PDB file of C-alpha atoms in Angstrom:
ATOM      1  CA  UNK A   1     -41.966 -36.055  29.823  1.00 58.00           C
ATOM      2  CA  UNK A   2     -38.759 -36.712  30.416  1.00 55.00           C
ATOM      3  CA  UNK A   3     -37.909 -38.309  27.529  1.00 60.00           C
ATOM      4  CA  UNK A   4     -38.916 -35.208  25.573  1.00 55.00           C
ATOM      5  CA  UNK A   5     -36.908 -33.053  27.380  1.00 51.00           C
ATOM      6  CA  UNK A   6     -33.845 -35.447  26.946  1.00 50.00           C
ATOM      7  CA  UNK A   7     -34.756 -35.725  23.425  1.00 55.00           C
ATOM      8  CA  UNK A   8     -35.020 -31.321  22.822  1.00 57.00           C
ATOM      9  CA  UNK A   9     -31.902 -30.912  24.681  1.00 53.00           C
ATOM     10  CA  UNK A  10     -30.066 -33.513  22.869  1.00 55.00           C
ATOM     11  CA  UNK A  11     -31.562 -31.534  19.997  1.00 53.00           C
ATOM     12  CA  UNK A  12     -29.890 -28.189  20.789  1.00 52.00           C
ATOM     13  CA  UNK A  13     -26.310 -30.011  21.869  1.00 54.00           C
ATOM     14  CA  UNK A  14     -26.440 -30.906  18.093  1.00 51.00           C
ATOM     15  CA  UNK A  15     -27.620 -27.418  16.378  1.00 53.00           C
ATOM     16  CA  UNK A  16     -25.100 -26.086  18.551  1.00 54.00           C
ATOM     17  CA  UNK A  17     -22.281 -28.554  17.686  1.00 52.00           C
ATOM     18  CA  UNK A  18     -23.430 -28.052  13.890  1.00 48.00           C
ATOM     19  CA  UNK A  19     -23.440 -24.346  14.430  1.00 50.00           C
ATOM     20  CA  UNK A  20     -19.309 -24.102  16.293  1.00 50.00           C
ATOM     21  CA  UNK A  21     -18.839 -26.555  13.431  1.00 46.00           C
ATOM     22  CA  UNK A  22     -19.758 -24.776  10.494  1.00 48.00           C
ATOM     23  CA  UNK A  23     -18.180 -21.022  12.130  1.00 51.00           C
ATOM     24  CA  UNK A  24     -14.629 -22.734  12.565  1.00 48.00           C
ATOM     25  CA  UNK A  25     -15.172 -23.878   8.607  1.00 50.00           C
ATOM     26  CA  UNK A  26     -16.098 -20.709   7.641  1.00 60.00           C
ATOM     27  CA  UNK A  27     -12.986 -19.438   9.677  1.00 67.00           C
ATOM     28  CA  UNK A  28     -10.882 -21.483   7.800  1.00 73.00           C
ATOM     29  CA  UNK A  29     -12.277 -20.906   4.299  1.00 78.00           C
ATOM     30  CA  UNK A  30     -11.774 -17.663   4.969  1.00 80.00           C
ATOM     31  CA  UNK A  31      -8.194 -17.617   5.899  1.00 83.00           C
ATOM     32  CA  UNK A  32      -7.082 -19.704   3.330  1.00 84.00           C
ATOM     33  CA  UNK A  33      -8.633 -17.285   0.743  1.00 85.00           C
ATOM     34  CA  UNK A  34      -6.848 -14.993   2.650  1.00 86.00           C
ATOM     35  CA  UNK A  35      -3.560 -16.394   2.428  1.00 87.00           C
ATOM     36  CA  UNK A  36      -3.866 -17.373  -1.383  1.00 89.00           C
ATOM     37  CA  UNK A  37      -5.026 -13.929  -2.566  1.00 89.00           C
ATOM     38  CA  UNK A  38      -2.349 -12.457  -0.175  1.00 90.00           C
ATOM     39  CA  UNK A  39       0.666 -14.254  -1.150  1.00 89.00           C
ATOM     40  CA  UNK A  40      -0.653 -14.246  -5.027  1.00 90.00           C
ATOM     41  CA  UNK A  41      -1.058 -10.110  -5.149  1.00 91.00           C
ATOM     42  CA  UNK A  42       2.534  -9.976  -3.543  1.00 91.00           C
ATOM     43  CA  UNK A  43       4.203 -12.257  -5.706  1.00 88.00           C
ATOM     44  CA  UNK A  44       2.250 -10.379  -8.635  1.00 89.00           C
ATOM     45  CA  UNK A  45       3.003  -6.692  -7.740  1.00 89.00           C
ATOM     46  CA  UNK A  46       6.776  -7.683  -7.005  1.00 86.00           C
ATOM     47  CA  UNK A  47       7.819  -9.718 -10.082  1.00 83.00           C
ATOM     48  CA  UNK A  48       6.040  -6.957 -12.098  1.00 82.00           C
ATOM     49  CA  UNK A  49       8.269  -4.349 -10.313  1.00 80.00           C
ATOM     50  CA  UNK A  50      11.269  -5.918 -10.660  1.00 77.00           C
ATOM     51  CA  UNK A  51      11.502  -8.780 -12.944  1.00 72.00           C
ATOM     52  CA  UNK A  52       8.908  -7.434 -15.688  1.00 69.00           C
ATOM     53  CA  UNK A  53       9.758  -3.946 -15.478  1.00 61.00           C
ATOM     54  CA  UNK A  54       6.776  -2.379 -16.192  1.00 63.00           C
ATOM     55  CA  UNK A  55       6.607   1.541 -16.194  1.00 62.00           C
ATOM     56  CA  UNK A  56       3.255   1.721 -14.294  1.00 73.00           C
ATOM     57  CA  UNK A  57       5.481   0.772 -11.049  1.00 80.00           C
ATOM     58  CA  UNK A  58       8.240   2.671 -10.913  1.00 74.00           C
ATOM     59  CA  UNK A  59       8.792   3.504  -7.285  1.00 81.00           C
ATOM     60  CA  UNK A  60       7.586   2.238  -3.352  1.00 85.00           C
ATOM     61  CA  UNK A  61       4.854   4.112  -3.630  1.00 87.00           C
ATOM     62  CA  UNK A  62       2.949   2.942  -6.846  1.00 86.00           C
ATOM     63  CA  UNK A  63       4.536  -0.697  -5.809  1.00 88.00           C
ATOM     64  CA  UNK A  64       2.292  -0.636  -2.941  1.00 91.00           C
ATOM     65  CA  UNK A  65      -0.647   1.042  -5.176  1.00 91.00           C
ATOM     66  CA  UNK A  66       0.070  -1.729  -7.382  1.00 91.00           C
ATOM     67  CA  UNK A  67      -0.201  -4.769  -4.593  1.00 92.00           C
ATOM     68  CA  UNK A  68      -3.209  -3.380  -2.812  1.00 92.00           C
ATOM     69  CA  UNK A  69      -5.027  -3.199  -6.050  1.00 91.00           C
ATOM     70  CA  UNK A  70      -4.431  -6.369  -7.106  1.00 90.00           C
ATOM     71  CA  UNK A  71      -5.490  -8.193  -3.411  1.00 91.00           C
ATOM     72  CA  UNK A  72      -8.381  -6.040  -3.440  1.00 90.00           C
ATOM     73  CA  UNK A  73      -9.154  -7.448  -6.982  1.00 88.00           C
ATOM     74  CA  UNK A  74      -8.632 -11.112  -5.888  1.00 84.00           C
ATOM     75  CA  UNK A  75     -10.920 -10.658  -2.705  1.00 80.00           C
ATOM     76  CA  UNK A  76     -13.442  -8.962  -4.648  1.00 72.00           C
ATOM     77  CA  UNK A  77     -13.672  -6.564  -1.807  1.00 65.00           C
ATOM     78  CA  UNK A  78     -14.254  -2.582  -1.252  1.00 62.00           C
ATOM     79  CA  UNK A  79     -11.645  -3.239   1.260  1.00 62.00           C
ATOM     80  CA  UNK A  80     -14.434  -1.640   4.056  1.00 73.00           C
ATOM     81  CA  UNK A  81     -14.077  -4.925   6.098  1.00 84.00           C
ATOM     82  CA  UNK A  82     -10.209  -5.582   5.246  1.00 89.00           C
ATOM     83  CA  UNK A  83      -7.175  -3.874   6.945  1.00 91.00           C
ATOM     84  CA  UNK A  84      -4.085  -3.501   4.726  1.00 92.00           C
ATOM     85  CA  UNK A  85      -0.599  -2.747   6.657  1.00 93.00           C
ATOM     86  CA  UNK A  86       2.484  -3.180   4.243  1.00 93.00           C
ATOM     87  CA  UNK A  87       5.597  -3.238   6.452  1.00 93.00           C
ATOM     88  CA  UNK A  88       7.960  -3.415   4.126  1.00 91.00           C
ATOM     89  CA  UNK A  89       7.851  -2.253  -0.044  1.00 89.00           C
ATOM     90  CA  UNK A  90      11.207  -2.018  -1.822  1.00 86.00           C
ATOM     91  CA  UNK A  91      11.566  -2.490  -5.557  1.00 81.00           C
ATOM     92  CA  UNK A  92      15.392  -1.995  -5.478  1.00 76.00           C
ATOM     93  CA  UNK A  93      15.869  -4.421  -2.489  1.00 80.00           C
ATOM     94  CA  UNK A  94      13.197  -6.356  -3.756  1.00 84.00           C
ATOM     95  CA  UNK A  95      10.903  -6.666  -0.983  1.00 88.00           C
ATOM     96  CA  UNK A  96       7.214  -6.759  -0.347  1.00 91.00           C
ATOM     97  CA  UNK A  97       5.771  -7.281   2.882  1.00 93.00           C
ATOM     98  CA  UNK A  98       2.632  -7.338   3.776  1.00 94.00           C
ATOM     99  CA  UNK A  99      -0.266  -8.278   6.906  1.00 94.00           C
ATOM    100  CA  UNK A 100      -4.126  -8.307   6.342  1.00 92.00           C
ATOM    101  CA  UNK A 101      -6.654  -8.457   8.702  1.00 92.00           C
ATOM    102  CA  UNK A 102     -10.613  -9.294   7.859  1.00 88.00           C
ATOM    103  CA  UNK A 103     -13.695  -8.553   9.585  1.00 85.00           C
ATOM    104  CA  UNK A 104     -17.047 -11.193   8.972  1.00 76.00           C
ATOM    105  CA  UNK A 105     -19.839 -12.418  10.367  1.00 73.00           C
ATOM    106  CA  UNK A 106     -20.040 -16.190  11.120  1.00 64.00           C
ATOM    107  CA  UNK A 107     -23.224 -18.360  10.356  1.00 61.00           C
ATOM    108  CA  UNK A 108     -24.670 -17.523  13.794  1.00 61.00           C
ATOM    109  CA  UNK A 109     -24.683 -13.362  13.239  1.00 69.00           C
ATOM    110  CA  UNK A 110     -21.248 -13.307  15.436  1.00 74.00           C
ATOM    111  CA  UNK A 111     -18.462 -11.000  14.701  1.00 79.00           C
ATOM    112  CA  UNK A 112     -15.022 -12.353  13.415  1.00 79.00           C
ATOM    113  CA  UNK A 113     -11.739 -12.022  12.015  1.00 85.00           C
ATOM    114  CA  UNK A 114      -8.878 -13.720  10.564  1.00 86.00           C
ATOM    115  CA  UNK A 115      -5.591 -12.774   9.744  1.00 88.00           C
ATOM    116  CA  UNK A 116      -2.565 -13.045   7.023  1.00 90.00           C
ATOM    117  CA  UNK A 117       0.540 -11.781   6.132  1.00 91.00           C
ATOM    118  CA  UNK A 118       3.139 -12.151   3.377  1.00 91.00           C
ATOM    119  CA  UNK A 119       7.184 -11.831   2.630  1.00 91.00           C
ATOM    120  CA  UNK A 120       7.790 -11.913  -1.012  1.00 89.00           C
ATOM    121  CA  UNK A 121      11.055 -11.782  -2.087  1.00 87.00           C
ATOM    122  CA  UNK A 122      13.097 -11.309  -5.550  1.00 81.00           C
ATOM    123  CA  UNK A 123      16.286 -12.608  -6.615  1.00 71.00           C
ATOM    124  CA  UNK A 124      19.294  -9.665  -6.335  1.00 50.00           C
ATOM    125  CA  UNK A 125      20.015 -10.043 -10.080  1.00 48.00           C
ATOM    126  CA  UNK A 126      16.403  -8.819 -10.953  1.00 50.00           C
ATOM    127  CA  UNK A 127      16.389  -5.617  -8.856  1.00 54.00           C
ATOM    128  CA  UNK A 128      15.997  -2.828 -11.067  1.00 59.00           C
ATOM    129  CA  UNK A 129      19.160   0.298 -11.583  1.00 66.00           C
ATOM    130  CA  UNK A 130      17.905   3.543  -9.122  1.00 71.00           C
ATOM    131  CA  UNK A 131      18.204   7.178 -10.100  1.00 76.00           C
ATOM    132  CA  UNK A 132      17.614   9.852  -7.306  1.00 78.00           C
ATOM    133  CA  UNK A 133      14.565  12.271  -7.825  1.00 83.00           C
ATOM    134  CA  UNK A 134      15.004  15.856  -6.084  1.00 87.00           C
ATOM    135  CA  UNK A 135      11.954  17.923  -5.876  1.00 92.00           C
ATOM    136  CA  UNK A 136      12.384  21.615  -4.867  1.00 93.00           C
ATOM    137  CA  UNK A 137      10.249  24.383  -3.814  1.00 93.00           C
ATOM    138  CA  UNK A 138      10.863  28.053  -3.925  1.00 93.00           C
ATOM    139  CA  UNK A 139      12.495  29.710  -0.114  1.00 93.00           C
ATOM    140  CA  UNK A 140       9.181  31.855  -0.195  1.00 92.00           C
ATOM    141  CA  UNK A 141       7.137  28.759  -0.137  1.00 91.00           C
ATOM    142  CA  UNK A 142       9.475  27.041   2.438  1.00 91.00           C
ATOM    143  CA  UNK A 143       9.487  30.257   4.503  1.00 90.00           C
ATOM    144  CA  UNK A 144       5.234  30.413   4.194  1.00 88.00           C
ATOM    145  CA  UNK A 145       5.117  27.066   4.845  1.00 86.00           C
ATOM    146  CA  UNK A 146       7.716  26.579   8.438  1.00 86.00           C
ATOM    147  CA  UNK A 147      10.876  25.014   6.593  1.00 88.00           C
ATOM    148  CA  UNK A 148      14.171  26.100   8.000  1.00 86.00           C
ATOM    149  CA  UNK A 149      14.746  27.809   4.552  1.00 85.00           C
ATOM    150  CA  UNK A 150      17.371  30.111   3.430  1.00 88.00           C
ATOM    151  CA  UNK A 151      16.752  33.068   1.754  1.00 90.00           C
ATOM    152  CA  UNK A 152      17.463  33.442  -2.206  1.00 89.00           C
ATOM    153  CA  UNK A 153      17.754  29.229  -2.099  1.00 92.00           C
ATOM    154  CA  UNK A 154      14.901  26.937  -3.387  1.00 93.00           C
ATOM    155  CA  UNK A 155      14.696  24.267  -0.782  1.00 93.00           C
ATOM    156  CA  UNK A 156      14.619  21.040  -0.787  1.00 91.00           C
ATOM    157  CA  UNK A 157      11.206  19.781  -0.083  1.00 89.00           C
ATOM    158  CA  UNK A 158      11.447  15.838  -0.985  1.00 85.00           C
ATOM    159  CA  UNK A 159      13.329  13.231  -2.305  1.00 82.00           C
ATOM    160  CA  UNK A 160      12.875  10.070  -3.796  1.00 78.00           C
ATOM    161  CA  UNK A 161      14.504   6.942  -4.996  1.00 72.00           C
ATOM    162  CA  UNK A 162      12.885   5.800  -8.712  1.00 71.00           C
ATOM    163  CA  UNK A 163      13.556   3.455 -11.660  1.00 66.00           C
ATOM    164  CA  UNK A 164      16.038   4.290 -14.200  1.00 64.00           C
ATOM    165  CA  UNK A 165      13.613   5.788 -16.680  1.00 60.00           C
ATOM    166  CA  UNK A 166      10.518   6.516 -14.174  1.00 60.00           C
ATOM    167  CA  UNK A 167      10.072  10.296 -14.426  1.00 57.00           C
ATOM    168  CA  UNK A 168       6.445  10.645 -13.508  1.00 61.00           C
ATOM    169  CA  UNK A 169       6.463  13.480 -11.300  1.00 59.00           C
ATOM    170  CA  UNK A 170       2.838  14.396 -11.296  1.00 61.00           C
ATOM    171  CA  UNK A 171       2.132  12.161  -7.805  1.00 69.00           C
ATOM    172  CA  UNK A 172       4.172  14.097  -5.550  1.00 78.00           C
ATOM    173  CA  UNK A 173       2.134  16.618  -4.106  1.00 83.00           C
ATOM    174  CA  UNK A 174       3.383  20.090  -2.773  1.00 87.00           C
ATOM    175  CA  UNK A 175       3.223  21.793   0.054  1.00 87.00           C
ATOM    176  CA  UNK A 176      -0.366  24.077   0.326  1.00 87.00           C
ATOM    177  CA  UNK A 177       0.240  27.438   0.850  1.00 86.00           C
ATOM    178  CA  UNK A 178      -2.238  30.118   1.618  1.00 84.00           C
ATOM    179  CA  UNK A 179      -3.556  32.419  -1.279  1.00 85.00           C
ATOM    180  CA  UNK A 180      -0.827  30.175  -3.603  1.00 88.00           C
ATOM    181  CA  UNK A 181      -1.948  28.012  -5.915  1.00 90.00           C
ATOM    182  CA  UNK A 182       0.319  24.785  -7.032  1.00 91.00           C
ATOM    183  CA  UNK A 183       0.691  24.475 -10.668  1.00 91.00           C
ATOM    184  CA  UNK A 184       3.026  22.151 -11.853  1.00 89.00           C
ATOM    185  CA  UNK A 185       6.456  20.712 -11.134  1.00 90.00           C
ATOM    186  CA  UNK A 186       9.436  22.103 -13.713  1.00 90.00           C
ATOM    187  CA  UNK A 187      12.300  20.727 -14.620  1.00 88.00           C
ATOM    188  CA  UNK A 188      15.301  21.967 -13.628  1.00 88.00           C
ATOM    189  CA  UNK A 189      18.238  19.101 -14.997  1.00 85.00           C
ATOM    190  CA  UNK A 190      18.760  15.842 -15.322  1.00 81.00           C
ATOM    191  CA  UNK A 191      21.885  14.078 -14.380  1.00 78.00           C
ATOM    192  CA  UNK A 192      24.363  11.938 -16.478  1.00 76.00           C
ATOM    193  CA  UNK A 193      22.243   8.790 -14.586  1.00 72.00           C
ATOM    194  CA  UNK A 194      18.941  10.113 -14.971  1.00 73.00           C
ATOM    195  CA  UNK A 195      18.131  11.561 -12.457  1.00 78.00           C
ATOM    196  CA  UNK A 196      16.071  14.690 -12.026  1.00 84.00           C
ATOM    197  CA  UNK A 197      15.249  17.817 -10.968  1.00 89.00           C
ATOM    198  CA  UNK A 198      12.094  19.905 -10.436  1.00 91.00           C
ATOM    199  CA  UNK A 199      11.050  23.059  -9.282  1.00 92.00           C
ATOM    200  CA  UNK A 200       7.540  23.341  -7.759  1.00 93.00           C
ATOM    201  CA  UNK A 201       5.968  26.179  -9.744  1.00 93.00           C
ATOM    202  CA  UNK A 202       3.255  28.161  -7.835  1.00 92.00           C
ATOM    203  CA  UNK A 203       0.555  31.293  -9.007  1.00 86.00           C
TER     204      UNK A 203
END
């Protein structure tokens, strides 16, 4: 009798030691996938920015679309059980920053999660030329919508830095204003660098 009960318990100690065994490998797999598809989407989104060139990313904003995308992508994930915080996205410094937290369930139905992050950085003589982007909205707007406006002046509702060249203007959204309807964004001028103008144009 005894022996059998030495014999089931000496049973379990091994399931058990198989079990913490195969959760910390799991754990690890999983963080090194992680970390690969991390650093890889980074690298990617960044030398595309500002070694490539490419028009698709042509500002913080659609840098970070950009890099999200692509580690999504690599994960093959919804991103439901994956946190993304970027702390840091700069195509004219160069800079992508980035830490990633994932939820999973280990072998034994236990909840888990393992962590990553990510500082990818270009060299200075790859950073791409800037041109200032000034969006304006009319002072009735501004006044309907709590901006300390002046009267008669359009105001100035955001700006942004861009890449010499970039001029889509169709992602910056304007303020909602009740019984107004946004329309479009018009141009107003363009500076001897390229930089631009626009007027948000409401009915």
């Amino acid at each position: 009798m005894k022996q059998l009960v030495f014999s089931l318990a000496g049973a379990v100690s091994v399931i058990l030691i198989i079990m913490i065994l195969l959760s910390l490998h799991s754990r690890d797999i999983r963080k090194a996938e992680l970390e690969r598809s991390l650093d890889s989407a980074a690298r990617q989104s960044l030398n595309k920015a500002c070694i490539t060139g490419t028009d698709e990313i042509g500002d913080n904003d659609a840098l970070i679309d950009d890099f999200i995308s692509n580690f999504l992508g690599k994960m093959k994930s919804d991103g439901k059980d994956i946190e993304i915080e970027v702390k840091a996205a700069d195509i004219y410094k160069g800079i992508l920053s980035a830490h990633v937290t994932e939820k999973y369930t280990f072998p034994n139905g236990k909840k888990g999660t393992v962590e990553a992050q990510t500082t990818s950085i270009v060299e200075r003589e790859s950073r791409r030329p800037t041109v200032c982007m000034n969006y304006y909205i009319p002072w009735e707007i501004a006044r309907d919508s709590g901006f300390d406006y002046s009267e008669g002046e359009n105001f100035l509702y955001y700006v942004r830095r861009a890449s010499k060249g970039y001029e889509k203007i169709e992602n910056v959204k304007a303020p909602e204003v009740e019984d107004r309807t946004f329309v479009r964004w018009k141009q107003l001028s363009v500076d001897a660098n390229g930089g631009m103008s626009c007027l948000a144009v409401y009915q």
